[in-house]
Coordinates of C-alpha atoms and ligand atoms in Angstrom, one line a residue:
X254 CA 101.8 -33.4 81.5
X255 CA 98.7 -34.3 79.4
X256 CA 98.5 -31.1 77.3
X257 CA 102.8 -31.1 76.1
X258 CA 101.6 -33.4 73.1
X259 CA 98.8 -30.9 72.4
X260 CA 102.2 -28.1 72.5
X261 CA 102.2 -27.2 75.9
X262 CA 105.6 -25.8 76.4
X263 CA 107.5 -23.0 78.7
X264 CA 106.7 -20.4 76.9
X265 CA 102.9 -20.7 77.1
X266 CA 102.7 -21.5 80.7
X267 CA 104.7 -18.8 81.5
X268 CA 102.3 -16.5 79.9
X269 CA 99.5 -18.6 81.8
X270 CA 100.9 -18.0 85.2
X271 CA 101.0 -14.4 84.1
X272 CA 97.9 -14.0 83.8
X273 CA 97.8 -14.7 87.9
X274 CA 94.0 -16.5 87.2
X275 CA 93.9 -19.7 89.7
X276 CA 90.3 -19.9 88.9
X277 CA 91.1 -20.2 84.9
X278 CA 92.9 -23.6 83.1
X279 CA 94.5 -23.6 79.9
X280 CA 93.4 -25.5 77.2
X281 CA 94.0 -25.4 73.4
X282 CA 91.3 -24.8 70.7
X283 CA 91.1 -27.8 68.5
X284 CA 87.7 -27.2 66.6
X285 CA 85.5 -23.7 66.0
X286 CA 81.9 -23.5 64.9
X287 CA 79.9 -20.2 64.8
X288 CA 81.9 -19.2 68.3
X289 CA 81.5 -22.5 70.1
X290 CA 85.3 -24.2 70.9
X291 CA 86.2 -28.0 71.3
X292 CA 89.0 -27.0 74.0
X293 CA 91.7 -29.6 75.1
X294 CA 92.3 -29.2 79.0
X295 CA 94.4 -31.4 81.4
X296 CA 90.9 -33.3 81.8
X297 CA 90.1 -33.8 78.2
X298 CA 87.8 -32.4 75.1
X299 CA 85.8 -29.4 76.8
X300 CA 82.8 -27.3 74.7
X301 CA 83.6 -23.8 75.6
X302 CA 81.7 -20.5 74.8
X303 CA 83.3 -17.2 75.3
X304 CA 82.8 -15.1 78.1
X305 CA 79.9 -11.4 77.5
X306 CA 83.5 -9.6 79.2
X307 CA 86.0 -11.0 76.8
X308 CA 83.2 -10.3 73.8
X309 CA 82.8 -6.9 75.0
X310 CA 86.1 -6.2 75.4
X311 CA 87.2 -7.5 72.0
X312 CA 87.1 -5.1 69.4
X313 CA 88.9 -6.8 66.1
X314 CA 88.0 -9.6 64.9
X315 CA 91.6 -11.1 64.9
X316 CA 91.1 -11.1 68.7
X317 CA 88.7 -13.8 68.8
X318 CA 90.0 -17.4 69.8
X319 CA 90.6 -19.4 66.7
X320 CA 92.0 -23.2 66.4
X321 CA 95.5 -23.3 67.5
X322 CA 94.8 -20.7 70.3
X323 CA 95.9 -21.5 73.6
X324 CA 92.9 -20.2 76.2
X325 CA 92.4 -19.6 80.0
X326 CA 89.0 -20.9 80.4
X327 CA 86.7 -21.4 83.5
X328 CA 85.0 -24.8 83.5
X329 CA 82.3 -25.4 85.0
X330 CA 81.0 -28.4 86.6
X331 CA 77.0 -27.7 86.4
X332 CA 77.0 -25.8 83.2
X333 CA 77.7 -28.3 79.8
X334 CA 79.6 -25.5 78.3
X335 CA 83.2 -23.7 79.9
X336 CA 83.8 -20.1 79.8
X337 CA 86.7 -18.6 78.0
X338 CA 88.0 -16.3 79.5
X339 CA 91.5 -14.9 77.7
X340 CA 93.3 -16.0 74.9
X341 CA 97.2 -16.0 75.6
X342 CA 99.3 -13.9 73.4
X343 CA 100.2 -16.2 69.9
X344 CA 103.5 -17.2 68.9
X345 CA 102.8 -17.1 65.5
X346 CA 99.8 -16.0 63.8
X347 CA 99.1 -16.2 59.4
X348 CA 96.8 -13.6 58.9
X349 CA 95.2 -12.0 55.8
X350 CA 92.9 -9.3 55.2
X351 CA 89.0 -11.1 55.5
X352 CA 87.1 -11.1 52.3
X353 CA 84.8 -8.2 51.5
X354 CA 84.6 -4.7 52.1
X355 CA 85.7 -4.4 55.7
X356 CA 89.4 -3.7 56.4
X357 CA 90.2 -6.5 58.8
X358 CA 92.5 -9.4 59.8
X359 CA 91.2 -13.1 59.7
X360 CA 93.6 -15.7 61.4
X361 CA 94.1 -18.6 59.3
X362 CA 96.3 -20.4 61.5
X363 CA 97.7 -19.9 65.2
X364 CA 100.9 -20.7 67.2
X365 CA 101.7 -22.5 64.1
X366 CA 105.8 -23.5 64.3
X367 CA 106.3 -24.9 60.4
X368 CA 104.0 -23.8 57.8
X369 CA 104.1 -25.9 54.8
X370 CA 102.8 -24.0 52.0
X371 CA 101.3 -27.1 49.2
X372 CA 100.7 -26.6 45.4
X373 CA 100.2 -29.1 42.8
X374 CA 102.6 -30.5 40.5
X375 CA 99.8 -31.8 38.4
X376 CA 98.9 -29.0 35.7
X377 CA 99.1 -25.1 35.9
X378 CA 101.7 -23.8 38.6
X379 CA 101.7 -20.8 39.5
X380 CA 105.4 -18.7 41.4
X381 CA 102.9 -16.1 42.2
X382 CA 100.7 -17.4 44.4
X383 CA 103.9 -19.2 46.0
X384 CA 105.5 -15.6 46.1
X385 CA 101.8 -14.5 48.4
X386 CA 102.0 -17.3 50.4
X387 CA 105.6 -17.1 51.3
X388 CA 105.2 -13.6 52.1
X389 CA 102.2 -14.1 54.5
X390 CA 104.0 -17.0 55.9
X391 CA 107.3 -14.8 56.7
X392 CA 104.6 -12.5 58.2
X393 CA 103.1 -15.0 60.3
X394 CA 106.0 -16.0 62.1
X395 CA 106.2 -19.5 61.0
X396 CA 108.7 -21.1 59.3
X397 CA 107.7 -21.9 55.7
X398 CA 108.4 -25.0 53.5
X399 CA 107.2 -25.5 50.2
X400 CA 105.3 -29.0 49.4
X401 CA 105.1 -30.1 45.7
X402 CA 102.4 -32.1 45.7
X403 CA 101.4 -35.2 43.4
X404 CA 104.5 -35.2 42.0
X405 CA 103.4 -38.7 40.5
X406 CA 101.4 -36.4 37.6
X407 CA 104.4 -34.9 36.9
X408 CA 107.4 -35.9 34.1
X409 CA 110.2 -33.5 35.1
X410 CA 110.5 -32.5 38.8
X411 CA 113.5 -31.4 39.0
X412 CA 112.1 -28.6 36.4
X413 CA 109.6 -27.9 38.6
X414 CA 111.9 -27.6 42.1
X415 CA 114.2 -25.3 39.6
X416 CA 111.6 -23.0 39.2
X417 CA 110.4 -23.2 42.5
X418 CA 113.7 -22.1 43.6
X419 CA 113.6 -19.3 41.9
X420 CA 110.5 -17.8 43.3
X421 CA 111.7 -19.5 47.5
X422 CA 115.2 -18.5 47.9
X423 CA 116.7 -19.8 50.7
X424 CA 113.0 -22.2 51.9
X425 CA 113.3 -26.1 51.7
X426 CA 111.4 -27.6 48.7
X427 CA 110.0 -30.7 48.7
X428 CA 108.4 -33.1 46.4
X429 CA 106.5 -35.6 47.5
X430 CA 103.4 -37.7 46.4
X431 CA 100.3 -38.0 49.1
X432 CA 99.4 -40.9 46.6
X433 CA 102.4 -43.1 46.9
X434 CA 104.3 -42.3 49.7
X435 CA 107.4 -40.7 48.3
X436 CA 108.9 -37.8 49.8
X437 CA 106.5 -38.0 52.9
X438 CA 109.7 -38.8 55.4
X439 CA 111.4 -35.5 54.5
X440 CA 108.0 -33.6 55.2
X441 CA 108.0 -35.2 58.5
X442 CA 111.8 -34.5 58.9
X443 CA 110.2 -30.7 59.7
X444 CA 108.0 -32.1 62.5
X445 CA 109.5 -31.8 65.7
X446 CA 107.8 -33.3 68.5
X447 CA 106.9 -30.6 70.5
X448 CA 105.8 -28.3 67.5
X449 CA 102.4 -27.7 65.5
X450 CA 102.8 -27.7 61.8
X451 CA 100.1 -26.4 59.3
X452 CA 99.2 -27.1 55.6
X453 CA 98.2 -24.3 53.3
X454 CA 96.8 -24.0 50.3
X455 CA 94.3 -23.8 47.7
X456 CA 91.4 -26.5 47.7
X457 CA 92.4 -30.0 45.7
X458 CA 96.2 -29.2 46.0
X459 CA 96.0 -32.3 48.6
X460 CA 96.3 -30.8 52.1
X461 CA 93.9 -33.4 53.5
X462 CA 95.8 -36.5 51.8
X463 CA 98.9 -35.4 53.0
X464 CA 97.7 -34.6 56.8
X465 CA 96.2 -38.5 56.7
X466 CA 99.2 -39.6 55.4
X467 CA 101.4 -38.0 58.4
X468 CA 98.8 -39.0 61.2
X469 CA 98.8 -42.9 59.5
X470 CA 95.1 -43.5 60.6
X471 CA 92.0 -43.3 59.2
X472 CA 91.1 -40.4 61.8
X473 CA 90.3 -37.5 59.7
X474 CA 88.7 -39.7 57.2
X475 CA 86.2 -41.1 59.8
X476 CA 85.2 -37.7 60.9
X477 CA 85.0 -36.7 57.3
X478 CA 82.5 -39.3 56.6
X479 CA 80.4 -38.2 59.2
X480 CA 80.4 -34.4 58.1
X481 CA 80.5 -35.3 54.2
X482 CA 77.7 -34.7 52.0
X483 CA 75.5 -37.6 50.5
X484 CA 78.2 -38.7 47.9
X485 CA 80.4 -39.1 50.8
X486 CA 82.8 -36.5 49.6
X487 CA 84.3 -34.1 51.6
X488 CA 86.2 -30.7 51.5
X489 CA 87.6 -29.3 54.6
X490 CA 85.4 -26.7 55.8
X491 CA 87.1 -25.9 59.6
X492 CA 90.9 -25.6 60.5
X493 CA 91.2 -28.6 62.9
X494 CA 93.9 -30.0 65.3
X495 CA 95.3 -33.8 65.3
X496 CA 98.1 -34.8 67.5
X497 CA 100.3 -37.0 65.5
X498 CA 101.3 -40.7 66.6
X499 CA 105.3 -39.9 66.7
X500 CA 104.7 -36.2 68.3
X501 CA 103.6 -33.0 67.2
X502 CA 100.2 -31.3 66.3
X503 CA 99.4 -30.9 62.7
X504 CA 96.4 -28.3 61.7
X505 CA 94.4 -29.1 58.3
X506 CA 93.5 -26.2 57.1
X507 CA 90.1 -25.0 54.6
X508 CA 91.2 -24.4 50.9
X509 CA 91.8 -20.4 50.6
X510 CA 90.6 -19.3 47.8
X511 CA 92.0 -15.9 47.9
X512 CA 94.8 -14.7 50.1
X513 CA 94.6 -10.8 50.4
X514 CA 97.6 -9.8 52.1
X515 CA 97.9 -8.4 55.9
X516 CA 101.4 -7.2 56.4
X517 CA 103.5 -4.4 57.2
X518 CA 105.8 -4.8 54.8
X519 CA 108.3 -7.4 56.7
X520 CA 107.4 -10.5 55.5
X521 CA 107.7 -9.2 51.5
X522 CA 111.3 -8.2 52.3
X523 CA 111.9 -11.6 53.7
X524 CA 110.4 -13.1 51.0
X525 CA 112.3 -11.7 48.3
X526 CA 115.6 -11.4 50.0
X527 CA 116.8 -11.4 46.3
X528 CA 115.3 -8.2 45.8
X529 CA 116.4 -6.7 49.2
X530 CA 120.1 -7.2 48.4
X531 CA 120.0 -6.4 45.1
X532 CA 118.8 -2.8 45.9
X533 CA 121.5 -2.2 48.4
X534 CA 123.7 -2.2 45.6
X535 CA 122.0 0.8 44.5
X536 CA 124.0 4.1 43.5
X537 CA 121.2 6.2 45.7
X538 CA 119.7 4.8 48.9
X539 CA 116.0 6.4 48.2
X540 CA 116.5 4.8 44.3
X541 CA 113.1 4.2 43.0
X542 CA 114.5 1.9 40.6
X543 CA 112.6 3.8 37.7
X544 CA 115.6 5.7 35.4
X545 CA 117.8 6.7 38.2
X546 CA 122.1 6.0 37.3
X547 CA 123.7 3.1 39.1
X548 CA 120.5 1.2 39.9
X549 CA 121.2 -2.2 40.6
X550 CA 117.4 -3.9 40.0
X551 CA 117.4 -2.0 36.4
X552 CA 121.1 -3.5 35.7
X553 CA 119.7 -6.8 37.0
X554 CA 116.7 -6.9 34.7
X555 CA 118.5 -5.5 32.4
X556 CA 120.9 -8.8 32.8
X557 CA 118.9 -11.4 33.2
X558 CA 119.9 -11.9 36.7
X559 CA 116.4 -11.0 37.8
X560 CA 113.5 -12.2 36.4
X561 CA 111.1 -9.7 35.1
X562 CA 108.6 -11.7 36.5
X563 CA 109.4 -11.6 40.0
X564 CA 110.1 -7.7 39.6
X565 CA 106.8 -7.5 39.0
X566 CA 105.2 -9.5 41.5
X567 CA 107.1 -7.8 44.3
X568 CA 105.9 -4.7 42.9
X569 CA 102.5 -5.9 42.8
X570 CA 102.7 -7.2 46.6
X571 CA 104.4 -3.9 47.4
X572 CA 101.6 -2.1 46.2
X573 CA 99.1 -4.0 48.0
X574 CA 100.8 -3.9 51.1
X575 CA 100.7 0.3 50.6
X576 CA 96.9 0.0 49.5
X577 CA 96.6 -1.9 52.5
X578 CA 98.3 0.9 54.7
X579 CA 96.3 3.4 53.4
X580 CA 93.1 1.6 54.5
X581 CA 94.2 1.2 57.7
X582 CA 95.0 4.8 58.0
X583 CA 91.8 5.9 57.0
X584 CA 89.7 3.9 59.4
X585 CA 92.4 5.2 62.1
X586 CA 91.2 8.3 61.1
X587 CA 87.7 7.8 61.5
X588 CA 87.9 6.1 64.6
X589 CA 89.7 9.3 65.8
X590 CA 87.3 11.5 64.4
X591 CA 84.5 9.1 66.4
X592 CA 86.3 9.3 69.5
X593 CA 86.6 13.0 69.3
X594 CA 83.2 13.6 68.7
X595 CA 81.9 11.4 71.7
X596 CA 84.4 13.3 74.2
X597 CA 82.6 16.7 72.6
X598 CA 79.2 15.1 73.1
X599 CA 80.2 14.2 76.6
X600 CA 82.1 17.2 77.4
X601 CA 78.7 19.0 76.4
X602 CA 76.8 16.7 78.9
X603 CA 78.7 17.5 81.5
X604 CA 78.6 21.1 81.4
X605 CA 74.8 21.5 80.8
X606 CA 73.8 19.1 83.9
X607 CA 72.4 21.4 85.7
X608 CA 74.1 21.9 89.3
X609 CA 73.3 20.2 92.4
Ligands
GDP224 P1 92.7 -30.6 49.8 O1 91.5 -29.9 49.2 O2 93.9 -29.7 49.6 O3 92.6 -31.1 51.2 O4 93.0 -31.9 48.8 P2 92.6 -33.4 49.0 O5 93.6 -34.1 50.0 O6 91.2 -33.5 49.3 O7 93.0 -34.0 47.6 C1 92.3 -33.5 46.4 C2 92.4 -34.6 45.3 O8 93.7 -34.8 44.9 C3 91.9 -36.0 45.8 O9 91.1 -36.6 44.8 C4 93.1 -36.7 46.1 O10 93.0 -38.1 46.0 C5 94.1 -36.2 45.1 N1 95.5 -36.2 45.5 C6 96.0 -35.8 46.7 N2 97.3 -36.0 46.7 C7 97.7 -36.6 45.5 C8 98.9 -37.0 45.0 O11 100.0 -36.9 45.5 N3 98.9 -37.5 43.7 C9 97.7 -37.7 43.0 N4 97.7 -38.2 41.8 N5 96.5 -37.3 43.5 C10 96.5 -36.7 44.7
ZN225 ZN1 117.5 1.1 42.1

């Protein structure tokens, strides 16, 4: 079947037949752009809108088809745009809270198997934004790998995968240079042929390099020309699918700038695993690790065996997550409050029409 190397598997067309539509095809989202999809169906690239049902029906903005999506869509053989129709439930989703006031989910990246999380090796590191990103990547579902990037600008890297260490127990870490070549095999070691793999991470750190280097064409850089500015250079703007030449999809991915964190608190235990253990050793099982006897983390900092660095950036993540809750809770609340106010209104309109 045409749409396996695009990740068609089991799973999703089990979930397709579900949704018992023989008028609807699946298709994946490749491309997005204020709303309007580049689908990949049995037949080919499709346009596709979304249809006034689905909008209506959608409430959150996570909802919303994004690249990576698989989709039931109606085409349409008169009309130069399909209809999509429902998006089928994700496998994996890396989510964080949109930018702004609003307390909301954004999906960076959908039914996404590997996640390789990229920094650069070439100047200031930092294990705190790999601590958030290997957090929201545990979230997401994915599997994470860290990529050390331009590891040609740097003079120690074993250092540098030391440290890394620290900060990604138990995640594979791999150096590699987009430049020259080295290290690319293990990335693609991760890439399974029937899988979608993703790069994340801040703009510059080489996402695009690396994603041209795995496809071994010119393909992005073509399309890049075409949507550059004047000077003919070009950041990444859209999250965009490419099928790669040995099997497997790989997403390129905008730079994020900031990563607010989404989660419920199960992908910051997962990320610091360390942590986790360490307070099971605890004397008491609520311990607060503030002055309490027999606390493990306090003995462990106390020690050396944790860092106080990463003490603090799990508290500081913790915290989030908890400001994060809060939020949530509050606009539960006012939705509840809206609801029951409406029922009133309506409760009211019902008893004052007058009887027939
Ligand atoms: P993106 O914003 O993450 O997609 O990063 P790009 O792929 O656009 O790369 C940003 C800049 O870093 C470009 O000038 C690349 O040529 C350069 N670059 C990418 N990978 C490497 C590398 O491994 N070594 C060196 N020295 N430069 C690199
Ligand atoms: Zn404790």
């Amino acid at each position: 079947m045409y749409l396996t190397q695009f990740g068609w598997d089991e799973q999703f067309s089990g979930l397709f037949k579900e949704l018992g539509r023989d008028d609807l095809q699946p298709a994946r989202v490749l491309l997005e752009s204020a709303r309007i999809y580049t689908l990949v169906g049995e037949t080919g690239e499709i346009q596709a809108g979304i249809s006034g049902r689905f909008r209506h029906q959608v409430t959150e903005r996570k909802d919303f088809p994004v690249v990576g999506d698989w989709v039931a869509f109606e085409p349409d053989a008169d009309a130069d745009q399909a209809v999509i129709h429902e998006v089928l439930p994700r496998k994996s989703a890396f989510l964080r809270k949109e930018a702004g006031k609003r307390t909301q989910a954004q999906v960076i990246a959908a039914n996404v198997d590997t996640v390789f999380l990229v920094s650069g090796l070439d100047g200031d590191f930092n294990p705190g934004r790999v601590e958030r990103y290997l957090m929201m990547a545990w979230e997401s579902g994915a599997k994470p790998v860290v990529v050390l990037n331009k590891a040609d600008l740097c003079d120690d890297i074993d250092e540098a995968v030391d440290i890394v260490e620290a900060v990604a127990p138990g995640v594979p870490i791999l150096p590699v240079s987009a430049v020259s070549g080295a290290g690319i095999e293990r990335v693609s070691e991760h890439i399974r042929a029937t899988e979608t793999v993703a790069f994340l991470g801040s703009s510059g750190v080489g996402k695009s390099s690396l994603v041209n280097l795995i496809l071994g064409t010119d393909q992005q850089r073509v399309r890049d020309v075409r949507e550059g500015d004047s000077r003919g250079r070009h950041t990444t703007t859209h999250s965009q699918l490419f099928v790669i030449p040995g099997g497997g999809v790989v997403m390129d991915t905008p730079g994020l700038r900031e990563l607010q964190v989404w989660s419920d608190g199960e992908g910051l235990a997962q990320a610091f695993n360390d942590i986790e253990e360490l307070s099971a050793n605890c004397r008491f099982r609520d311990c607060e690790h503030d002055r309490e006897p027999g606390c493990a983390i306090r003995q462990a900092l106390d020690d050396g065996t944790l860092a106080a660095r990463r003490w603090q950036s799990y508290e500081k993540l913790k915290s989030e997550i908890n400001y994060l809750a809060g939020r949530q809770d509050e606009q539960a609340k006012l939705a509840e409050k809206k609801r029951k106010k409406e029922l009133a209104l309506h409760i009211k309109q019902v008893k004052n029409r007058p009887r027939t």
